[in-house]
Coordinates of C-alpha atoms in Angstrom, one line a residue:
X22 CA 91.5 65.3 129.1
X23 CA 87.4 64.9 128.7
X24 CA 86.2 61.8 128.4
X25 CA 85.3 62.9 124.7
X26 CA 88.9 64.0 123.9
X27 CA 89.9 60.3 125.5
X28 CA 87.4 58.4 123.4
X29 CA 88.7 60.2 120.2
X30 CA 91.9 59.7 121.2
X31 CA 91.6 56.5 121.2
X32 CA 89.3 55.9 118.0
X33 CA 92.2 57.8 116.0
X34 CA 95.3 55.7 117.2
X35 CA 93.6 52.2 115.8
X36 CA 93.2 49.0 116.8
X37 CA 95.6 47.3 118.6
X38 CA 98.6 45.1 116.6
X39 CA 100.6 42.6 117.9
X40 CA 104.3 41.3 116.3
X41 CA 105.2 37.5 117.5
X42 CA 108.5 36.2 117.5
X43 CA 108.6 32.4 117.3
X44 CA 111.8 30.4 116.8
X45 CA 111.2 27.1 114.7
X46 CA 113.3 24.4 113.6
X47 CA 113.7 26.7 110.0
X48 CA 114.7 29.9 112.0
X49 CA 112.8 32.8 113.2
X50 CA 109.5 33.3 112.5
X51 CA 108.2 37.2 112.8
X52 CA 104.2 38.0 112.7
X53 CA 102.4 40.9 112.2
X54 CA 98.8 41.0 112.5
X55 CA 96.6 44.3 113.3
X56 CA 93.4 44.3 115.0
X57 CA 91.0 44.8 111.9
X58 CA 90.7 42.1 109.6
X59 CA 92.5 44.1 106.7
X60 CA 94.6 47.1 107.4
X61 CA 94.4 49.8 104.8
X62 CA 98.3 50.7 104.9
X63 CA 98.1 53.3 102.5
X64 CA 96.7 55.2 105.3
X65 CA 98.1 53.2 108.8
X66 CA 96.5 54.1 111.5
X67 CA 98.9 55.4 114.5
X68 CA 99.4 52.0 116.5
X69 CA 99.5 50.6 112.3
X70 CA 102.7 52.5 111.8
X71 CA 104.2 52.0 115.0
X72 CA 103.8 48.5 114.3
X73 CA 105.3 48.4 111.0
X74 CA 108.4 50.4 111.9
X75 CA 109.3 48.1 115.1
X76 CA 108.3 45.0 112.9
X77 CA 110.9 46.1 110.4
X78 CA 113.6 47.0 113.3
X79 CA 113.3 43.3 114.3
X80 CA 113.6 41.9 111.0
X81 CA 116.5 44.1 110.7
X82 CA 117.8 42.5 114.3
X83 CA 117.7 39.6 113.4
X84 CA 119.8 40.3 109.9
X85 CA 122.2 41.8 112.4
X86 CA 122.8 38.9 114.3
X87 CA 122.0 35.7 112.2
X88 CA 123.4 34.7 109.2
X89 CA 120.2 35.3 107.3
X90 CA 119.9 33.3 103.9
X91 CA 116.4 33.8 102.8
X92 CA 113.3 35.6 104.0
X93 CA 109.6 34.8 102.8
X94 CA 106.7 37.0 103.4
X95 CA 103.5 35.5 103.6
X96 CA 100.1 37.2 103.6
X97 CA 97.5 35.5 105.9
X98 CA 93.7 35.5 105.0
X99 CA 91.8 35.8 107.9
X100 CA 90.1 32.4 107.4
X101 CA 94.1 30.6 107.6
X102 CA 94.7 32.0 110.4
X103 CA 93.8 29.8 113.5
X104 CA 93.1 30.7 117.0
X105 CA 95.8 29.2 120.0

């Protein structure tokens, strides 16, 4: 591949995402959060999609194997969130 084809490549798939799974004393807590600071998922990205489909086989895990009696999502705004 040129080293053009690689850079576009790369520009088309998106920023990267990463899904955290924390335990707490409530149950599981699953993340989501994409590299941009707001994702236009009406038209994901690649690495968006990918993302949302292994974020949604994890919540479905975790249905699977606990007895699950609620679920909350919660949208952060950037200026919640807090770096570690």
């Amino acid at each position: 591949m040129a080293e053009n084809n690689v850079e576009q490549w790369l520009a088309d798939c998106g920023k990267p995402a990463t899904i955290t799974i924390l335990p707490t004393k409530d149950g599981i807590q699953l993340a989501l959060r994409f590299g941009e600071e707001k994702a236009n998922l009406e038209k994901p990205t690649m690495v968006q999609g990918l993302a949302l489909v292994g974020c949604e086989a994890i919540r479905k895990a975790i249905r699977d194997q606990l007895d699950v009696r609620s679920e909350e999502v919660v949208r952060m705004d950037a200026q919640d969130q807090k770096s570690h």
